[in-house]
Short mmCIF file of C-alpha atoms and ligand atoms in Angstrom, two decimals:
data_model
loop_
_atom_site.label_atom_id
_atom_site.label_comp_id
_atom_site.label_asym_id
_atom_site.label_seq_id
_atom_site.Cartn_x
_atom_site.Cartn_y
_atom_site.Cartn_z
CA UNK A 1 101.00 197.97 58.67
CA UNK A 2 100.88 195.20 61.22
CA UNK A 3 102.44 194.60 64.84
CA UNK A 4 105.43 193.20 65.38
CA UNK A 5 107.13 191.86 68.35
CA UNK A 6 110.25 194.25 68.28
CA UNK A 7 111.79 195.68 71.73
CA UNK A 8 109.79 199.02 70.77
CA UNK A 9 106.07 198.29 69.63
CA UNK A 10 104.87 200.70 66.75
CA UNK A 11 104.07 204.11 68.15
CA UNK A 12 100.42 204.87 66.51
CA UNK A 13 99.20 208.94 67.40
CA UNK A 14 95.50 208.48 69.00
CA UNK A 15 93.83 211.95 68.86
CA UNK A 16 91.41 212.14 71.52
CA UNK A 17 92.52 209.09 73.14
CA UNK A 18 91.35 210.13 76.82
CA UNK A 19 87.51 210.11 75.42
CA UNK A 20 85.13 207.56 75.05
CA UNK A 21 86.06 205.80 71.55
CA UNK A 22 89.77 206.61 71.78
CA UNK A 23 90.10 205.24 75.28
CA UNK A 24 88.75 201.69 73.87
CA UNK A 25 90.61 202.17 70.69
CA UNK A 26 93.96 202.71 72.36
CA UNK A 27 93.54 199.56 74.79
CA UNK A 28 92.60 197.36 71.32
CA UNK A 29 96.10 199.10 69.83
CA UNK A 30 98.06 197.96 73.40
CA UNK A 31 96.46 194.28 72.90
CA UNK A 32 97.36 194.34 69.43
CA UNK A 33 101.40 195.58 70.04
CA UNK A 34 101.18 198.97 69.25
CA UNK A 35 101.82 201.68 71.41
CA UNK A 36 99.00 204.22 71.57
CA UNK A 37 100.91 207.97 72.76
CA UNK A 38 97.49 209.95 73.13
CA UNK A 39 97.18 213.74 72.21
CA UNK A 40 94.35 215.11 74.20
CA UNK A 41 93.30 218.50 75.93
CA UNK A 42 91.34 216.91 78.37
CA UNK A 43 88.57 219.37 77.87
CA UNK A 44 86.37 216.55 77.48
CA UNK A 45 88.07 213.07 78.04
CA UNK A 46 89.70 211.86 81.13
CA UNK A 47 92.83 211.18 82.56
CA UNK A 48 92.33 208.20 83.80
CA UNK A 49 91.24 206.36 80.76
CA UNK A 50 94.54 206.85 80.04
CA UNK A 51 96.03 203.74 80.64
CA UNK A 52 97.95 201.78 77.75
CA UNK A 53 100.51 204.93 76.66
CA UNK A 54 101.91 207.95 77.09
CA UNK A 55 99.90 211.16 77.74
CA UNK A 56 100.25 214.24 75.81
CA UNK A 57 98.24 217.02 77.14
CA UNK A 58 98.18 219.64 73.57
CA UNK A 59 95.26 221.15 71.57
CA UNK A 60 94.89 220.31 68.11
CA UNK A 61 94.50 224.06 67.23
CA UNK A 62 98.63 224.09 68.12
CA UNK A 63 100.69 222.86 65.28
CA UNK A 64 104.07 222.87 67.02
CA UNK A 65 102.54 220.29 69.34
CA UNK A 66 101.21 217.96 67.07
CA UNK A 67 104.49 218.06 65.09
CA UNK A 68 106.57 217.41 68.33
CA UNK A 69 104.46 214.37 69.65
CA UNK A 70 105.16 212.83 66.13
CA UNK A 71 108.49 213.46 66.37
CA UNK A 72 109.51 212.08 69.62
CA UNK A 73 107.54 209.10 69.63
CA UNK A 74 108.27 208.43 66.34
CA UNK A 75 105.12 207.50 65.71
CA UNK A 76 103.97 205.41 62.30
CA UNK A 77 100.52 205.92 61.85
CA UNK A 78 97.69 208.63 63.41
CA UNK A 79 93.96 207.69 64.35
CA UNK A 80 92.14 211.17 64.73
CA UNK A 81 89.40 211.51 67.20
CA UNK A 82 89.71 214.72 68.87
CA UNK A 83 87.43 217.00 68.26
CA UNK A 84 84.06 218.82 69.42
CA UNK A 85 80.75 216.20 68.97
CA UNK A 86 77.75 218.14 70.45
CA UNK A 87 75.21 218.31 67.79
CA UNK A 88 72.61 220.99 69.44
CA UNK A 89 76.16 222.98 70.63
CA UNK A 90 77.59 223.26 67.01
CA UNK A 91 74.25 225.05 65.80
CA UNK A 92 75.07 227.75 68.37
CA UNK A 93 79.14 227.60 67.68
CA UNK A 94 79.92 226.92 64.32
CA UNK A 95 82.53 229.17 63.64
CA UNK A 96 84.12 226.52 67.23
CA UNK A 97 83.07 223.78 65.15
CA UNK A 98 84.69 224.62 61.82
CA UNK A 99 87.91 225.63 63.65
CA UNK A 100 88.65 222.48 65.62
CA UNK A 101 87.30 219.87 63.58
CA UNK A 102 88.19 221.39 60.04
CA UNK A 103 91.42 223.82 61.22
CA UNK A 104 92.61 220.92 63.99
CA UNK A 105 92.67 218.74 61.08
CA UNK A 106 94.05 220.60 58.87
CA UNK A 107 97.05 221.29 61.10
CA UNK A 108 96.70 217.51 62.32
CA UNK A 109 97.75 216.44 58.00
CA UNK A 110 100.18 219.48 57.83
CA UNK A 111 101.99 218.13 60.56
CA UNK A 112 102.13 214.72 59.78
CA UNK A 113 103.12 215.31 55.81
CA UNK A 114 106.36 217.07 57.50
CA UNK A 115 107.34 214.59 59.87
CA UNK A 116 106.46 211.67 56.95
CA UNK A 117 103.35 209.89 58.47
CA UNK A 118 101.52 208.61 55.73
CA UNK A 119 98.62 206.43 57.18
CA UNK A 120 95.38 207.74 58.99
CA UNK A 121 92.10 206.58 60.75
CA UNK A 122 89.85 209.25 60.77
CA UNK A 123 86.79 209.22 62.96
CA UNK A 124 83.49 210.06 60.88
CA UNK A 125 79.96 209.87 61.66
CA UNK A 126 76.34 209.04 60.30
CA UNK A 127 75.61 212.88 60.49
CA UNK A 128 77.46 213.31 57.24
CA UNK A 129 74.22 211.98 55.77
CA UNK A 130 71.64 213.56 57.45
CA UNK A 131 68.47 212.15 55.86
CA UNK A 132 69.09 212.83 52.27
CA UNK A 133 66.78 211.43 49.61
CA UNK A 134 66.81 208.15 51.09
CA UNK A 135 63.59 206.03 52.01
CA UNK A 136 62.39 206.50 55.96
CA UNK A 137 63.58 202.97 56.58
CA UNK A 138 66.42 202.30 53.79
CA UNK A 139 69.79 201.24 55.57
CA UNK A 140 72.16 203.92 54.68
CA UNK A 141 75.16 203.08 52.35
CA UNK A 142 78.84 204.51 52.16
CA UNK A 143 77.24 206.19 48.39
CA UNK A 144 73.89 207.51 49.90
CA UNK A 145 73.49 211.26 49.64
CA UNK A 146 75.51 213.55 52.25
CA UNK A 147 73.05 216.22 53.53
CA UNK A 148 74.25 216.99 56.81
CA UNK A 149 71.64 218.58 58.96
CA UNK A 150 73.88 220.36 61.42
CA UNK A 151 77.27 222.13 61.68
CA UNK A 152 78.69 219.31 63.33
CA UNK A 153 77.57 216.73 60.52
CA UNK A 154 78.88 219.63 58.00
CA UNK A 155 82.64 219.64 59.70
CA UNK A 156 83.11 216.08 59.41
CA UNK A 157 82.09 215.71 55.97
CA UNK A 158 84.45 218.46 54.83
CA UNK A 159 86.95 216.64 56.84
CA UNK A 160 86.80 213.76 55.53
CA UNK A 161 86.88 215.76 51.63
CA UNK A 162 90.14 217.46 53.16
CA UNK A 163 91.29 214.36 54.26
CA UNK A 164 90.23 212.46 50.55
CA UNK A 165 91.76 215.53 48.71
CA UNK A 166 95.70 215.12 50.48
CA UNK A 167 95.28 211.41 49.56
CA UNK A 168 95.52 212.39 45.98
CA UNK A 169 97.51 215.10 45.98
CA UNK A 170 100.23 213.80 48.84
CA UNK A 171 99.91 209.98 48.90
CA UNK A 172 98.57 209.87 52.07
CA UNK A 173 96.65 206.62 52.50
CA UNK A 174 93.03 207.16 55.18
CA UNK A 175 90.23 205.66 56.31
CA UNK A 176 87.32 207.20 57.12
CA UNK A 177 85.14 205.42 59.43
CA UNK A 178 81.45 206.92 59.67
CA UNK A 179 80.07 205.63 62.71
CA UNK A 180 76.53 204.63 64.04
CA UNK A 181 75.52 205.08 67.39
CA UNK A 182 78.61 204.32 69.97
CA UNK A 183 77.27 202.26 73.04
CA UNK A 184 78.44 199.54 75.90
CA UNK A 185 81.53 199.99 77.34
CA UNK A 186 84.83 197.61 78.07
CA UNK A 187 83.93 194.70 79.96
CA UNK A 188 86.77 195.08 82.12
CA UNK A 189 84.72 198.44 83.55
CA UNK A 190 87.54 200.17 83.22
CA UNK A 191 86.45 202.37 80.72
CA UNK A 192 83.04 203.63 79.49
CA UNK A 193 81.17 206.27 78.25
CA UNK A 194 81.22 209.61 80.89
CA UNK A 195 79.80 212.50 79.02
CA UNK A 196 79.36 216.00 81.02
CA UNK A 197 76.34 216.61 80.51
CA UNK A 198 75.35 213.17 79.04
CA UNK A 199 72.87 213.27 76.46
CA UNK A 200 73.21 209.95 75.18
CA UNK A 201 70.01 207.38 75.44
CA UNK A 202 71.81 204.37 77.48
CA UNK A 203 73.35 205.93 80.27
CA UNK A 204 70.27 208.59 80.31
CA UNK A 205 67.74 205.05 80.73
CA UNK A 206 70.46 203.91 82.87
CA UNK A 207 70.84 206.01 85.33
CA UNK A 208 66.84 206.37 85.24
CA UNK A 209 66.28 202.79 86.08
CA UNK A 210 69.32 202.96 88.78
CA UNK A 211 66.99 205.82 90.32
CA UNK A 212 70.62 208.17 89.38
CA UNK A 213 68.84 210.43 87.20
CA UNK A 214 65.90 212.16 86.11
CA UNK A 215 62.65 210.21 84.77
CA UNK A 216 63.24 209.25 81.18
CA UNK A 217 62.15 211.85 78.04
CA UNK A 218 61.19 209.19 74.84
CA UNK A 219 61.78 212.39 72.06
CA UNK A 220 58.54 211.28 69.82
CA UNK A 221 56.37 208.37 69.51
CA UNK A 222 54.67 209.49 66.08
CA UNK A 223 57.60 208.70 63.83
CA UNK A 224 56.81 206.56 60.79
CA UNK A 225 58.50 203.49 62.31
CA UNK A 226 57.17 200.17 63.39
CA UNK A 227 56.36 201.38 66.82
CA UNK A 228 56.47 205.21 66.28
CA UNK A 229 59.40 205.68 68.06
CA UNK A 230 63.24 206.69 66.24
CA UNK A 231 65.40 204.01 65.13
CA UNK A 232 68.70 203.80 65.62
CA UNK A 233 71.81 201.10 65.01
CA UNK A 234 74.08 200.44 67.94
CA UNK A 235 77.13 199.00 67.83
CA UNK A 236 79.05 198.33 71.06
CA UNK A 237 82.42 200.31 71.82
CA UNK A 238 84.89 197.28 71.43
CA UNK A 239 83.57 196.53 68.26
CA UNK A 240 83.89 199.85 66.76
CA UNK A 241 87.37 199.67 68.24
CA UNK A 242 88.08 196.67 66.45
CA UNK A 243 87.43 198.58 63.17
CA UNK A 244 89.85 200.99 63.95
CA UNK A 245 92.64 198.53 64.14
CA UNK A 246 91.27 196.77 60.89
CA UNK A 247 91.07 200.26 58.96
CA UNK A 248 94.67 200.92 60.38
CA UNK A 249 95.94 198.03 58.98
CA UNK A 250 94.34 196.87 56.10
CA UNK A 251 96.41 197.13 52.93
CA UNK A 252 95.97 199.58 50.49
CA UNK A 253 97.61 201.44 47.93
CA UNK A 254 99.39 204.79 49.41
CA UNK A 255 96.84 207.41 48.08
CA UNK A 256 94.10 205.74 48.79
CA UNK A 257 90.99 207.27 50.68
CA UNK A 258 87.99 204.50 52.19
CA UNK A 259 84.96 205.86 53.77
CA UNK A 260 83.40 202.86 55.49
CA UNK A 261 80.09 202.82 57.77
CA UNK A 262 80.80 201.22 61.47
CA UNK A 263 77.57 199.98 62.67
CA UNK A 264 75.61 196.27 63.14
CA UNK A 265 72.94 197.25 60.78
CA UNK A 266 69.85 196.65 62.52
CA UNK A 267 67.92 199.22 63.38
CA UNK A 268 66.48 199.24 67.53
CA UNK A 269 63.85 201.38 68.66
CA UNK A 270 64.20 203.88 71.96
CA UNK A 271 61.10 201.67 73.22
CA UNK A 272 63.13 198.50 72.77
CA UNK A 273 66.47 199.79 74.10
CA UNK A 274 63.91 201.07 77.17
CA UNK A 275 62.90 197.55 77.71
CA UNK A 276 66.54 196.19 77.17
CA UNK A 277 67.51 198.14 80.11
CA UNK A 278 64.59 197.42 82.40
CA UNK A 279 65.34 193.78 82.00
CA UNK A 280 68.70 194.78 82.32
CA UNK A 281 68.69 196.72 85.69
CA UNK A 282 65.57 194.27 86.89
CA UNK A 283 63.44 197.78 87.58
CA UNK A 284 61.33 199.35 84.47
CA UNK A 285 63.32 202.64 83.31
CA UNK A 286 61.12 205.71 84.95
CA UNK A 287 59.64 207.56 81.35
CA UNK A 288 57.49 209.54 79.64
CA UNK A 289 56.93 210.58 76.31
CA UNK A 290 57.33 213.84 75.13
CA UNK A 291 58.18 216.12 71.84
CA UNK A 292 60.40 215.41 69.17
CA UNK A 293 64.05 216.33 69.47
CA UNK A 294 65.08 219.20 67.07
CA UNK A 295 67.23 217.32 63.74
CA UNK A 296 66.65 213.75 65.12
CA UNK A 297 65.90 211.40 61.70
CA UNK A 298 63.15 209.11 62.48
CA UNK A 299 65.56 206.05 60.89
CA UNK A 300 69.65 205.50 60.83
CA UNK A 301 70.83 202.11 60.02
CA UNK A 302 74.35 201.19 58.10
CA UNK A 303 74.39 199.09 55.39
CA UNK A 304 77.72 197.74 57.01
CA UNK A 305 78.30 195.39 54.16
CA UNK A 306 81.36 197.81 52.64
CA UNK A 307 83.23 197.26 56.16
CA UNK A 308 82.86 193.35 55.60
CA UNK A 309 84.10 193.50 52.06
CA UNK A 310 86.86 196.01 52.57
CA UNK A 311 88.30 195.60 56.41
CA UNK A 312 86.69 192.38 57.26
CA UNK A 313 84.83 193.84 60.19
CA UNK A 314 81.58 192.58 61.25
CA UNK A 315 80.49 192.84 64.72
CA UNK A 316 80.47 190.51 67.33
CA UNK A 317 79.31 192.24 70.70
CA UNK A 318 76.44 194.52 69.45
CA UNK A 319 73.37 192.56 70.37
CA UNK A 320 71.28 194.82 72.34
CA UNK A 321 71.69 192.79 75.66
CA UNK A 322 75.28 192.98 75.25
CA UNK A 323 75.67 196.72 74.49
CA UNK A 324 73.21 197.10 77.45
CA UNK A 325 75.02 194.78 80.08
CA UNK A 326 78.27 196.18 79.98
CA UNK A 327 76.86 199.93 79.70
CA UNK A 328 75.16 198.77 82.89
CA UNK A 329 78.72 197.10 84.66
CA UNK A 330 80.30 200.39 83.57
CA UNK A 331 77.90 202.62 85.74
CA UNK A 332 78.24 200.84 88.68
CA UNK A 333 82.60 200.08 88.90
CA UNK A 334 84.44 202.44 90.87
CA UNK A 335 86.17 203.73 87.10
CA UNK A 336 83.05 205.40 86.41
CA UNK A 337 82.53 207.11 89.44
CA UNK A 338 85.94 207.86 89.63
CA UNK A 339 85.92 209.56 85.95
CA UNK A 340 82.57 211.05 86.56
CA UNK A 341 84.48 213.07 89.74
CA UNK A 342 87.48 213.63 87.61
CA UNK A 343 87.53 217.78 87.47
CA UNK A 344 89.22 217.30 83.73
CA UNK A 345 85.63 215.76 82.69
CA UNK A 346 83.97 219.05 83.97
CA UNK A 347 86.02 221.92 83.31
CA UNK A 348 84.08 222.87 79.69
CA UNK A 349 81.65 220.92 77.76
CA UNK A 350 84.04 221.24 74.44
CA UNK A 351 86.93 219.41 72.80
CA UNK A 352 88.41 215.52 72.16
CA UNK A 353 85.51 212.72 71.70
N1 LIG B 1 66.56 209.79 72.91
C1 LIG B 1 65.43 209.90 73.69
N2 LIG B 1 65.56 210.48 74.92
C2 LIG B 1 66.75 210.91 75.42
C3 LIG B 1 67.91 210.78 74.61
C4 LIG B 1 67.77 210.21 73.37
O1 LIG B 1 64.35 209.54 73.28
O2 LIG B 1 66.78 211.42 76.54
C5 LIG B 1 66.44 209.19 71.58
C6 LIG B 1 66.84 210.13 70.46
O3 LIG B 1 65.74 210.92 70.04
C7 LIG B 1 67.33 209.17 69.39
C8 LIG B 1 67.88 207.98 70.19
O4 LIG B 1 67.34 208.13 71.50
O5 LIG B 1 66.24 208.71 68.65
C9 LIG B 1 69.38 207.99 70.30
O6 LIG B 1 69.79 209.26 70.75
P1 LIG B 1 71.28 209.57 71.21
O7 LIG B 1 71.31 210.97 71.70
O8 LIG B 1 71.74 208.49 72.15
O9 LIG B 1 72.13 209.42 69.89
P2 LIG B 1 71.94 210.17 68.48
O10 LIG B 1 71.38 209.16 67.54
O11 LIG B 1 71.18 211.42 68.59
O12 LIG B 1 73.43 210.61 68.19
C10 LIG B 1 74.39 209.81 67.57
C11 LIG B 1 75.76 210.17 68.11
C12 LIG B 1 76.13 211.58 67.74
C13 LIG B 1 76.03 211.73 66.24
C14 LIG B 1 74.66 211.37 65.77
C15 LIG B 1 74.65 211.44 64.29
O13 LIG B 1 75.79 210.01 69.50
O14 LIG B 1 77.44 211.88 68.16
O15 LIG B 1 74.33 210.03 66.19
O16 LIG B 1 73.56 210.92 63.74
F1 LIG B 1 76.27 213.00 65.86
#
């Protein structure tokens, strides 16, 4: 499925699209000719990252609503990333969990079978695998053993066997895309990440070194990595966007079902993204050390050859400095403050990425 410059561009169905990934995902559609029409509740993402397409305001829980923003927007193709992403909030709501991510879903295929949308982008994560039987330090390929270690991990692999399952039986073509950790934001600083509460490591160092928020925690410095502290493999926003568009139109043969890991594959330390952002800021990021963090691996790094071979994705923004400059431009443009304020962002911790 490509682009093309026709009076109306292709309508592509962006789950989720007020949120952090979908926001950047739906502006790399726009550039590319497509028309993202985004299906949020705004539980979660805001209304002013809107900013490339229509707005539909529906919950993925409500069939009729999915089936009526297909229909009027006539819309070719769906990328699906609505749904609830707190790991520590899924071990105390499962039964939440199962229901939007696996039910939404569910409803999400139903409806698009009936109005005859047969291509899919579905967004996965590295919690499918949990840390399996693989070495501390092995980089993690598309193959590697799937032992989630949380409900949340648990609803997007059963997803994504949903998803694989409808290939086969309805010809629906997908592609999963299991990403690493999500970082940086737009360099336009129009967009970024705005989590309520944010839990993520950037913004938390961030704000830290900005003297916005509390003193740094480092979860663990006895982990059995080169300096004792977790690794992890960012990969900057606009690159992971990029492999949206790729898995959306790549060919393939209708029926087909791609899982494909989206992340730079190194692996960076929390003490080295600490020290990215103190030369970042220019101040040292205020921290201390303290206990592990319940169900945090001590290693996750893609192999992110598969993505190379089948989309022809590599990144090309995910050095550390880079993830960490435009994280930093983010936090300080008017959008962020703007979006932090936005009551949407606040009203419950729950719903679209
Ligand atoms: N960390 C700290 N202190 C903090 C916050 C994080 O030391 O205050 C550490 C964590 O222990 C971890 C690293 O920083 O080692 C990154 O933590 P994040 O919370 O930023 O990201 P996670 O790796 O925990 O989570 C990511 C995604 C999730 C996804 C998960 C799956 O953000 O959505 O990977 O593995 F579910």
């Amino acid at each position: 499925m490509a682009a093309m410059s026709t009076a109306s561009p292709p309508a592509v169905l962006v789950t989720g699209g007020a949120g952090y990934i979908g926001a950047h995902t739906a502006k790399a559609l726009h550039e590319q000719g497509f028309l993202p029409v985004v299906f949020d509740d705004l539980s979660s993402g805001s209304r002013g990252s809107v900013r490339w397409g229509p707005l539909i305001e529906g919950d993925l829980r409500d069939r009729g609503a999915l089936t009526e923003a297909l229909a009027t927007h006539r819309v070719s193709a769906v990328i699906h990333f609505a749904g609830l992403i707190e790991v520590g909030r899924s071990t105390a709501k499962p039964d939440l969990f199962w229901e939007v991510n696996v039910g939404g879903t569910i409803n999400l295929l139903t409806a698009m079978r009936e109005q005859g949308v047969g291509r899919l982008v579905f967004s996965s994560s590295a919690a499918v695998y949990g840390q399996g039987g693989r070495g501390p330090l092995e980089a993690i390929v598309e193959t590697a053993d799937k032992a989630p270690a949380s409900p949340y991990g648990d609803t997007k692999l059963a997803a994504e066997r949903m998803i694989s399952a409808q290939c086969r039986a309805y010809g629906l073509t997908a592609v999963a895309l299991r990403y690493f950790n999500a970082a940086g934001a737009d360099p336009s600083g129009l967009i970024g990440e705005a989590h309520e509460p944010e839990t993520h490591l950037i913004p938390l160092a961030i704000a830290a070194a900005l003297g916005d928020g509390k003193p740094l925690t480092i979860f663990g410095q006895d982990f059995d990595t080169p300096d004792g502290t977790c690794l992890r493999d960012y990969v900057h926003v606009t690159d992971l966007a990029a492999a949206h568009l790729a898995a959306l139109t790549v060919e393939l043969p209708a029926g087909a079902f791609e899982a494909v890991n989206v992340g730079s594959g190194e692996g960076r330390s929390v003490s080295q993204v600490v020290e990215a952002v103190g030369r970042a800021v220019g101040a040292a990021v205020p921290h201390g050390v303290g206990p592990r963090r319940a169900g945090d691996p001590p290693s996750l790094v893609a192999d992110p050859r598969r993505g190379r071979e089948l989309l022809g994705w590599t990144p090309r923004h995910s050095s550390l400095d880079e993830i960490v400059a435009d994280a930093l431009r983010w936090e300080r443009s008017p959008a962020y403050g703007a979006g932090r304020r936005d009551p949407a962002n606040r009203r419950k911790s729950s719903a679209p990425a």
